[in-house]
XYZ file of C-alpha atoms in Angstrom:
565
model
C -87.335 -23.464 -32.943
C -86.660 -19.799 -33.492
C -86.301 -17.348 -30.681
C -90.003 -16.356 -30.521
C -91.228 -19.912 -30.481
C -88.716 -20.956 -27.907
C -89.643 -18.122 -25.619
C -93.392 -19.010 -25.971
C -92.700 -22.646 -25.067
C -90.536 -21.783 -22.033
C -93.114 -19.223 -20.756
C -95.857 -21.838 -21.099
C -93.857 -24.439 -19.200
C -93.008 -22.014 -16.438
C -96.642 -20.903 -16.105
C -97.942 -24.508 -15.941
C -95.418 -25.248 -13.173
C -96.259 -22.051 -11.251
C -100.084 -22.406 -11.377
C -100.093 -26.205 -11.167
C -102.426 -26.211 -8.094
C -105.306 -24.261 -9.731
C -104.908 -26.035 -13.075
C -105.103 -29.440 -11.334
C -108.460 -28.458 -9.842
C -109.977 -28.080 -13.338
C -108.331 -31.069 -14.931
C -109.134 -33.450 -12.032
C -112.799 -32.333 -12.140
C -112.882 -32.905 -15.886
C -111.574 -36.432 -15.454
C -114.216 -37.110 -12.789
C -117.227 -35.784 -14.815
C -116.833 -35.567 -18.614
C -113.476 -37.197 -19.202
C -113.941 -40.471 -17.414
C -112.930 -42.398 -20.519
C -109.939 -40.148 -21.529
C -106.518 -41.697 -21.064
C -104.444 -40.387 -18.193
C -101.427 -39.903 -20.524
C -103.164 -36.865 -22.033
C -103.372 -35.025 -18.698
C -100.540 -32.639 -19.582
C -102.360 -31.710 -22.797
C -105.411 -30.537 -20.914
C -103.250 -28.643 -18.394
C -101.563 -26.686 -21.272
C -104.858 -25.811 -22.907
C -106.312 -24.731 -19.583
C -103.335 -22.529 -18.889
C -103.435 -20.877 -22.381
C -107.179 -20.176 -21.994
C -106.870 -18.705 -18.526
C -103.628 -16.668 -18.635
C -102.466 -16.289 -22.280
C -105.680 -15.908 -24.257
C -105.600 -12.118 -24.353
C -101.878 -12.053 -25.173
C -101.851 -14.568 -28.040
C -105.350 -13.815 -29.415
C -108.316 -15.996 -30.261
C -107.036 -16.766 -33.758
C -103.787 -18.245 -32.605
C -105.527 -20.101 -29.815
C -107.929 -21.565 -32.393
C -105.069 -22.764 -34.586
C -103.527 -24.569 -31.555
C -106.848 -26.179 -30.674
C -107.660 -27.258 -34.303
C -104.191 -28.887 -34.616
C -105.134 -31.332 -31.836
C -107.796 -34.013 -31.592
C -111.128 -32.402 -32.411
C -113.353 -34.523 -30.136
C -111.116 -34.151 -27.059
C -110.749 -30.370 -27.447
C -114.499 -29.919 -28.004
C -115.269 -31.929 -24.862
C -112.780 -30.125 -22.668
C -113.570 -26.551 -23.831
C -117.286 -27.151 -23.419
C -116.618 -28.276 -19.824
C -114.224 -25.435 -18.917
C -116.154 -22.473 -20.459
C -119.376 -23.443 -18.753
C -120.872 -20.324 -17.043
C -122.309 -22.319 -14.180
C -118.976 -23.976 -13.427
C -116.922 -20.807 -13.662
C -119.209 -18.872 -11.277
C -119.627 -21.635 -8.732
C -117.159 -24.329 -7.805
C -114.182 -23.266 -9.985
C -114.238 -19.823 -8.394
C -114.597 -21.324 -4.886
C -111.716 -23.797 -5.422
C -109.334 -21.151 -6.806
C -110.208 -18.899 -3.819
C -108.663 -21.443 -1.501
C -105.233 -20.701 -3.060
C -105.571 -16.951 -3.930
C -107.674 -14.022 -2.829
C -111.321 -14.241 -3.947
C -111.322 -10.635 -5.301
C -108.159 -11.185 -7.238
C -109.485 -14.464 -8.651
C -112.738 -12.807 -9.880
C -111.185 -9.707 -11.411
C -108.120 -11.316 -13.094
C -109.262 -14.830 -14.044
C -113.030 -15.429 -13.898
C -114.216 -12.134 -15.555
C -111.805 -12.453 -18.588
C -112.944 -16.013 -19.107
C -116.581 -14.888 -19.027
C -115.821 -12.124 -21.565
C -114.220 -14.619 -23.915
C -116.969 -17.211 -23.406
C -119.184 -16.230 -26.419
C -116.289 -16.313 -28.867
C -114.986 -19.553 -27.511
C -118.523 -20.892 -27.744
C -118.428 -20.212 -31.481
C -115.144 -22.154 -31.710
C -116.845 -25.034 -29.846
C -119.755 -25.062 -32.334
C -117.276 -25.204 -35.277
C -115.596 -28.180 -33.694
C -118.973 -29.838 -33.206
C -119.919 -29.269 -36.848
C -116.614 -30.646 -37.959
C -117.253 -33.806 -35.957
C -120.771 -34.233 -37.404
C -119.877 -33.425 -41.081
C -116.599 -35.387 -41.459
C -116.150 -37.411 -44.696
C -114.148 -40.600 -45.304
C -111.753 -40.544 -48.302
C -111.135 -43.762 -50.115
C -107.494 -44.375 -51.188
C -107.257 -45.224 -54.860
C -104.781 -47.833 -55.982
C -102.024 -46.851 -58.413
C -101.918 -48.534 -61.830
C -98.724 -50.566 -62.470
C -96.653 -49.137 -65.357
C -94.326 -51.579 -67.117
C -90.618 -50.805 -67.496
C -87.970 -52.076 -69.815
C -85.535 -54.738 -68.560
C -82.092 -53.458 -67.572
C -80.018 -56.121 -69.415
C -76.232 -56.374 -68.917
C -74.134 -55.406 -71.944
C -71.732 -58.225 -72.830
C -68.032 -57.422 -72.424
C -65.607 -57.834 -75.373
C -63.525 -61.001 -75.367
C -60.031 -60.738 -74.057
C -56.854 -62.218 -75.583
C -56.387 -65.733 -74.165
C -53.312 -65.997 -71.891
C -50.456 -68.434 -72.683
C -50.763 -72.011 -71.485
C -49.333 -72.548 -68.010
C -46.189 -74.567 -67.420
C -46.684 -78.270 -66.403
C -46.669 -78.952 -62.651
C -43.693 -80.955 -61.302
C -44.474 -84.520 -60.335
C -43.506 -85.425 -56.734
C -41.622 -88.703 -56.112
C -43.666 -91.562 -54.601
C -43.305 -91.908 -50.904
C -42.194 -95.075 -49.157
C -44.898 -96.981 -47.293
C -44.943 -97.224 -43.529
C -43.096 -100.336 -42.325
C -45.289 -103.054 -40.678
C -43.148 -102.998 -37.539
C -44.673 -99.695 -36.734
C -47.954 -101.350 -35.653
C -46.380 -104.258 -33.732
C -45.391 -104.170 -30.000
C -41.630 -104.277 -29.356
C -39.855 -107.569 -28.403
C -38.468 -106.021 -25.186
C -41.978 -105.643 -23.763
C -42.682 -109.349 -24.272
C -39.404 -110.348 -22.616
C -40.166 -108.145 -19.645
C -43.579 -109.740 -19.255
C -42.026 -113.273 -19.263
C -39.395 -112.236 -16.647
C -42.120 -110.714 -14.496
C -44.239 -113.912 -14.673
C -41.243 -116.040 -13.635
C -40.437 -113.753 -10.732
C -44.054 -113.881 -9.480
C -44.061 -117.653 -9.595
C -40.769 -117.755 -7.694
C -42.140 -115.410 -5.096
C -45.277 -117.576 -4.618
C -43.156 -120.753 -4.186
C -40.860 -119.007 -1.697
C -43.785 -117.748 0.308
C -45.407 -121.142 0.308
C -42.248 -122.934 1.433
C -41.504 -120.631 4.331
C -41.736 -122.096 7.840
C -44.234 -119.453 9.128
C -46.745 -120.104 6.312
C -46.443 -123.896 6.579
C -47.295 -123.669 10.296
C -50.418 -121.513 9.683
C -53.910 -122.683 10.564
C -54.996 -122.781 6.935
C -52.262 -125.222 5.887
C -52.889 -127.555 8.861
C -56.657 -127.507 8.151
C -55.991 -128.497 4.520
C -53.802 -131.409 5.605
C -56.332 -132.742 8.120
C -59.201 -132.460 5.601
C -57.111 -134.290 2.938
C -56.316 -137.079 5.513
C -60.017 -137.640 6.213
C -61.001 -137.615 2.544
C -58.240 -139.837 1.178
C -58.037 -142.388 4.091
C -60.736 -144.618 2.677
C -59.764 -144.243 -1.037
C -56.072 -145.067 -1.387
C -53.619 -147.548 0.063
C -51.189 -146.895 2.907
C -48.164 -146.812 0.604
C -49.429 -143.828 -1.299
C -50.836 -142.078 1.783
C -48.102 -139.555 2.553
C -47.526 -138.532 -1.072
C -51.264 -138.057 -1.759
C -51.859 -136.032 1.436
C -48.920 -133.764 0.637
C -49.942 -133.156 -3.027
C -53.586 -132.528 -2.076
C -52.729 -130.028 0.632
C -50.272 -128.246 -1.648
C -52.843 -128.042 -4.454
C -55.620 -126.620 -2.273
C -53.396 -124.175 -0.450
C -51.841 -122.924 -3.709
C -55.326 -122.300 -5.184
C -56.330 -120.333 -2.051
C -53.140 -118.241 -2.133
C -53.608 -117.639 -5.893
C -57.196 -116.409 -5.310
C -56.088 -114.130 -2.416
C -53.276 -112.742 -4.585
C -55.688 -111.987 -7.416
C -57.974 -110.112 -5.010
C -55.381 -108.252 -2.871
C -52.442 -107.861 -5.180
C -53.850 -106.325 -8.299
C -51.020 -105.910 -10.935
C -49.955 -102.302 -11.388
C -48.064 -101.220 -14.429
C -44.852 -99.479 -13.287
C -42.837 -97.037 -15.445
C -39.139 -96.379 -15.115
C -39.529 -93.509 -12.642
C -41.798 -95.574 -10.336
C -39.335 -98.513 -10.333
C -36.383 -96.291 -9.513
C -38.366 -94.446 -6.812
C -39.531 -97.686 -5.163
C -36.028 -99.141 -5.352
C -34.603 -96.021 -3.640
C -37.305 -96.298 -0.952
C -36.385 -99.886 -0.112
C -32.712 -99.052 -0.164
C -33.304 -96.209 2.302
C -35.237 -98.543 4.557
C -32.525 -101.106 4.389
C -29.870 -98.510 5.398
C -32.081 -97.358 8.301
C -32.485 -100.840 9.580
C -28.754 -101.524 9.362
C -28.049 -98.277 11.239
C -30.605 -99.235 13.963
C -28.875 -102.659 14.397
C -25.473 -100.934 14.664
C -26.847 -98.583 17.382
C -28.248 -101.534 19.310
C -24.883 -103.264 19.147
C -23.218 -100.125 20.501
C -25.598 -100.059 23.571
C -28.431 -97.757 22.428
C -31.944 -98.236 23.887
C -34.820 -99.954 22.032
C -37.807 -97.628 21.640
C -40.191 -100.577 21.094
C -41.708 -100.425 24.566
C -42.424 -96.725 24.216
C -43.910 -97.219 20.771
C -46.097 -100.023 22.092
C -47.326 -97.805 24.974
C -47.919 -94.959 22.517
C -49.927 -97.332 20.252
C -52.077 -98.426 23.173
C -52.823 -94.850 24.224
C -53.705 -93.909 20.663
C -56.053 -96.920 20.526
C -57.796 -95.762 23.714
C -58.114 -92.257 22.353
C -59.549 -93.644 19.127
C -62.125 -95.688 21.064
C -63.133 -92.540 23.046
C -63.499 -90.591 19.830
C -65.648 -93.274 18.316
C -67.929 -93.342 21.375
C -68.222 -89.526 21.206
C -69.063 -89.709 17.523
C -71.695 -92.349 18.195
C -73.218 -90.121 20.906
C -73.320 -87.200 18.531
C -74.960 -89.334 15.779
C -77.644 -90.545 18.234
C -78.244 -86.963 19.457
C -78.698 -85.900 15.830
C -81.189 -88.694 15.238
C -83.054 -87.629 18.414
C -83.255 -83.997 17.271
C -84.486 -85.241 13.856
C -87.384 -87.108 15.526
C -88.296 -83.979 17.591
C -88.130 -81.838 14.398
C -90.526 -84.274 12.593
C -93.035 -83.988 15.453
C -92.790 -80.183 15.363
C -93.257 -80.209 11.589
C -96.436 -82.355 11.895
C -97.859 -79.827 14.422
C -97.126 -76.943 12.086
C -98.819 -78.805 9.200
C -102.043 -79.086 11.248
C -101.988 -75.346 12.045
C -101.329 -74.502 8.367
C -104.248 -76.573 7.275
C -106.581 -74.614 9.570
C -105.208 -71.323 8.256
C -105.508 -72.467 4.623
C -109.221 -73.281 5.046
C -109.876 -69.714 6.385
C -107.845 -68.189 3.510
C -109.831 -70.208 0.902
C -113.156 -68.848 2.267
C -111.870 -65.262 2.205
C -110.527 -65.804 -1.319
C -113.835 -67.060 -2.578
C -115.569 -63.954 -1.295
C -112.932 -61.636 -2.802
C -113.166 -63.405 -6.225
C -116.927 -62.948 -6.256
C -116.567 -59.205 -5.604
C -113.754 -58.932 -8.218
C -115.940 -60.624 -10.875
C -118.744 -58.136 -10.312
C -116.337 -55.219 -10.507
C -114.760 -56.650 -13.677
C -118.137 -56.828 -15.449
C -118.817 -53.166 -14.716
C -115.381 -52.160 -16.015
C -115.917 -54.143 -19.232
C -119.151 -52.248 -19.850
C -117.337 -48.920 -19.357
C -114.526 -49.936 -21.687
C -117.000 -50.798 -24.489
C -118.458 -47.317 -24.263
C -115.028 -45.727 -24.293
C -113.945 -47.788 -27.383
C -117.037 -46.559 -29.308
C -116.156 -42.940 -28.538
C -112.488 -43.449 -29.507
C -113.500 -45.000 -32.824
C -115.570 -41.977 -33.692
C -112.615 -39.703 -32.984
C -110.268 -41.772 -35.229
C -112.347 -41.313 -38.398
C -111.204 -37.673 -38.823
C -107.567 -38.663 -38.761
C -107.776 -40.500 -42.090
C -108.279 -37.282 -44.080
C -105.046 -35.748 -42.693
C -103.144 -38.995 -43.385
C -104.284 -38.954 -47.046
C -102.951 -35.384 -47.588
C -99.645 -36.235 -45.903
C -99.319 -39.322 -48.093
C -99.803 -37.331 -51.327
C -97.186 -34.781 -50.213
C -94.735 -37.519 -49.442
C -95.314 -39.186 -52.823
C -94.450 -35.931 -54.643
C -91.223 -35.580 -52.599
C -90.254 -39.187 -53.385
C -90.836 -38.719 -57.102
C -88.552 -35.685 -57.170
C -85.806 -37.516 -55.299
C -86.030 -40.485 -57.669
C -85.607 -38.275 -60.673
C -82.536 -36.571 -59.221
C -80.988 -39.935 -58.206
C -81.551 -41.385 -61.715
C -79.651 -38.456 -63.208
C -76.744 -38.815 -60.818
C -76.593 -42.565 -61.434
C -76.533 -42.060 -65.202
C -73.521 -39.694 -64.938
C -71.699 -42.134 -62.602
C -72.209 -44.967 -65.092
C -70.778 -42.900 -67.971
C -67.705 -42.092 -65.901
C -67.236 -45.779 -64.908
C -67.482 -46.830 -68.598
C -64.776 -44.427 -69.623
C -62.454 -45.706 -66.923
C -63.066 -49.339 -67.821
C -62.347 -48.613 -71.465
C -59.001 -46.997 -70.640
C -58.016 -49.844 -68.369
C -58.896 -52.406 -71.088
C -56.649 -50.571 -73.663
C -53.757 -50.466 -71.125
C -54.096 -54.225 -70.373
C -54.000 -55.044 -74.082
C -50.778 -53.122 -74.503
C -49.144 -54.856 -71.530
C -50.128 -58.345 -72.757
C -48.771 -57.554 -76.244
C -45.473 -56.507 -74.761
C -45.291 -59.706 -72.554
C -46.200 -61.949 -75.544
C -42.996 -60.920 -77.454
C -40.275 -63.621 -76.935
C -36.954 -62.651 -75.367
C -33.802 -64.623 -76.119
C -31.248 -65.005 -73.275
C -28.133 -67.158 -73.615
C -25.708 -67.549 -70.778
C -23.071 -70.269 -70.572
C -21.796 -71.283 -67.106
C -18.489 -73.162 -66.345
C -18.815 -74.983 -63.035
C -15.039 -75.315 -62.565
C -14.370 -71.536 -62.522
C -14.660 -69.223 -59.588
C -16.879 -66.111 -59.494
C -13.962 -63.733 -59.584
C -15.231 -61.518 -56.721
C -11.862 -61.348 -54.919
C -12.943 -63.037 -51.705
C -10.738 -65.212 -49.417
C -12.926 -68.319 -49.354
C -13.983 -68.115 -52.959
C -14.357 -71.532 -54.708
C -16.017 -73.105 -57.765
C -19.263 -75.082 -57.823
C -17.377 -78.384 -58.296
C -15.141 -77.760 -55.241
C -18.196 -76.734 -53.168
C -19.927 -80.009 -54.037
C -16.877 -82.115 -53.103
C -16.552 -80.304 -49.730
C -20.268 -80.779 -49.057
C -19.906 -84.530 -49.756
C -17.020 -84.793 -47.325
C -18.983 -82.837 -44.684
C -21.977 -85.187 -45.082
C -19.743 -88.290 -44.597
C -18.258 -86.789 -41.426
C -21.690 -85.899 -40.152
C -22.991 -89.394 -40.929
C -20.069 -90.987 -38.992
C -20.779 -88.739 -36.000
C -24.457 -89.713 -36.047
C -23.544 -93.416 -36.205
C -21.202 -93.044 -33.218
C -23.855 -91.171 -31.209
C -26.432 -93.865 -32.084
C -24.188 -96.607 -30.780
C -23.568 -94.606 -27.561
C -27.292 -94.173 -27.048
C -27.885 -97.921 -27.532
C -25.237 -98.817 -24.942
C -26.716 -96.318 -22.474
C -30.200 -97.696 -23.095
C -29.057 -101.300 -22.440
C -27.322 -100.254 -19.223
C -30.450 -98.431 -18.091
C -32.591 -101.492 -18.877
C -30.216 -103.711 -16.889
C -30.383 -101.304 -13.979
C -34.250 -101.325 -14.094
C -34.214 -105.188 -14.127
C -31.944 -105.245 -11.102
C -34.228 -102.853 -9.281
C -37.265 -104.936 -10.148
C -35.582 -108.049 -8.678
C -34.720 -106.141 -5.536
C -38.273 -104.698 -5.207
C -39.809 -108.238 -5.621
C -37.555 -109.556 -2.810
C -38.435 -106.697 -0.496
C -42.202 -107.121 -1.227
C -41.989 -110.842 -0.479
C -40.286 -110.182 2.944
C -42.804 -107.458 3.784
C -45.664 -109.748 2.922
C -44.333 -112.469 5.272
C -43.869 -109.930 8.118
C -47.428 -108.547 7.567
C -48.900 -112.068 7.722
C -47.147 -112.854 10.994
C -48.155 -109.545 12.476
C -51.827 -110.078 11.438
C -51.821 -113.521 13.173
C -50.398 -112.071 16.390
C -52.955 -109.282 16.305
C -55.806 -111.734 15.905
C -54.542 -113.810 18.828
C -54.243 -110.747 21.059
C -57.724 -109.461 20.164
C -59.521 -112.779 20.521
C -60.099 -112.447 24.281
C -61.202 -108.729 24.281
C -64.881 -107.773 24.528
C -66.305 -104.308 23.616
C -68.570 -102.528 26.057
C -71.083 -99.872 25.100
C -71.208 -96.527 26.776
C -74.131 -95.771 29.099
C -74.879 -92.515 27.248
C -75.257 -94.446 23.934
C -77.770 -96.803 25.586
C -79.795 -93.927 27.047
C -79.889 -92.037 23.687
C -81.002 -95.216 21.912
C -83.916 -95.674 24.323
C -84.974 -92.063 23.835
C -84.880 -92.446 20.053
C -87.133 -95.509 20.253
C -89.617 -93.612 22.371
C -89.637 -90.571 19.991
C -90.087 -92.890 17.011
C -93.119 -94.556 18.557
C -94.630 -91.174 19.384
C -94.053 -89.936 15.798
C -95.675 -92.980 14.268
C -98.732 -92.459 16.482
C -98.956 -88.818 15.449
C -98.626 -89.804 11.748
C -101.478 -92.328 12.224
C -103.725 -89.560 13.626
C -102.900 -87.274 10.627
């Protein structure tokens, strides 16, 4: 905007803000009476027109005011000006409402009287707008005729000189296939598996032949059952041999099944084997040290450890009783919560029935109100459609103006494009001539002959200077030395690997022996524990019994309440 237009816009904005209270009186009344179907988003438009008509009409003049009004929607301006410049409204309620904010004499002399003076001329403007609404015409847009244009075919380029044939590609030597041993497991793994199987069998036989296992209840039971079964089937001469073989067979099957269940095979790597061997070695050293201390007169802490174990067992039983009490208390609170939840459900059902009745009444009232609003909207749509018919004429004129501008721009762009194409063709032609000259120069053969003697030195005057033949001989010697070093290192690695494998096998044997001894000790300890615990009886806490009784009562009460629901 220029300076004058900017000053006019700022003054209008300041005036609308300053006299907002009295302008709202007119606009709100218009929306209540004549503008019920006008959108609320156009409220600021009516405020500006009301401000210009009240405070700026004498300053800007009727002609400028008419131009502003005619540039806007004709139907809306005609409706608002007819409402605002009504003699009855100006002299009655508009004057009284404005007098609430300003002095009544000031309102009449400065605002009402000027509006009444301009009322006849503004009435003529309103009549023109009414005639324009009644005599509007609809312009039909004519379709343009398609004009054919010539095809823009590409001009073929001149053929270039064919380049010389490329050199043949070198053929790579055929690779050796992968050896079949790559996909087969190594022999060492199979040997380790066989050694492991033999060690397991030896361990089972040693466990079976031990005196503690032979005196176990299971073995005695097998012997007695075999005696009863075979007494009537075989002779007395074969009695002992048959009983012994039968008991051994049954017990070995039982032990095998138990080993399959309890001792699941675990694949050990080198680190695990060495770690477990170090553990057993450390335990062995500790046991030897303890025996030496006992021989020197040190005390045996077994009695204290036994007392500590008993006290820990008592503490564990107390903790288990406390946990059981907490569990039963939680179950009791759950039963009480279920009863409370059922009571809440009954109350919510009563409230839901009341809410459904109220909702049905509100929906009935809403449906009636919705029907009335739909009728009002239909009337508003009809009025808006009448106002949109005058917009088509303005759009047609704007479309013609835009088409003229587009045509001018297209002509200018075609001219610029034609000049750019001519410049591009000149550059391409110069490049093509330059390429032809370069290819002609490259196609001329060049003869180069250079004879090389491999036994002569380069003659550069260096200390380590040598001929190609001497260099090849030295490289061959260096390769032989490197090969011998690699062979020596390979033999050293093999020896180290064999020593490491032997160490691992020794560790495995030691681990298997320790495991067998630990298994025997655990079996004896388990039998002693069973004997010691056979005469004990567990007693329940009185709190647990009381809580169980309460839970049974609450459960019965909840089931009765659920039956009533």
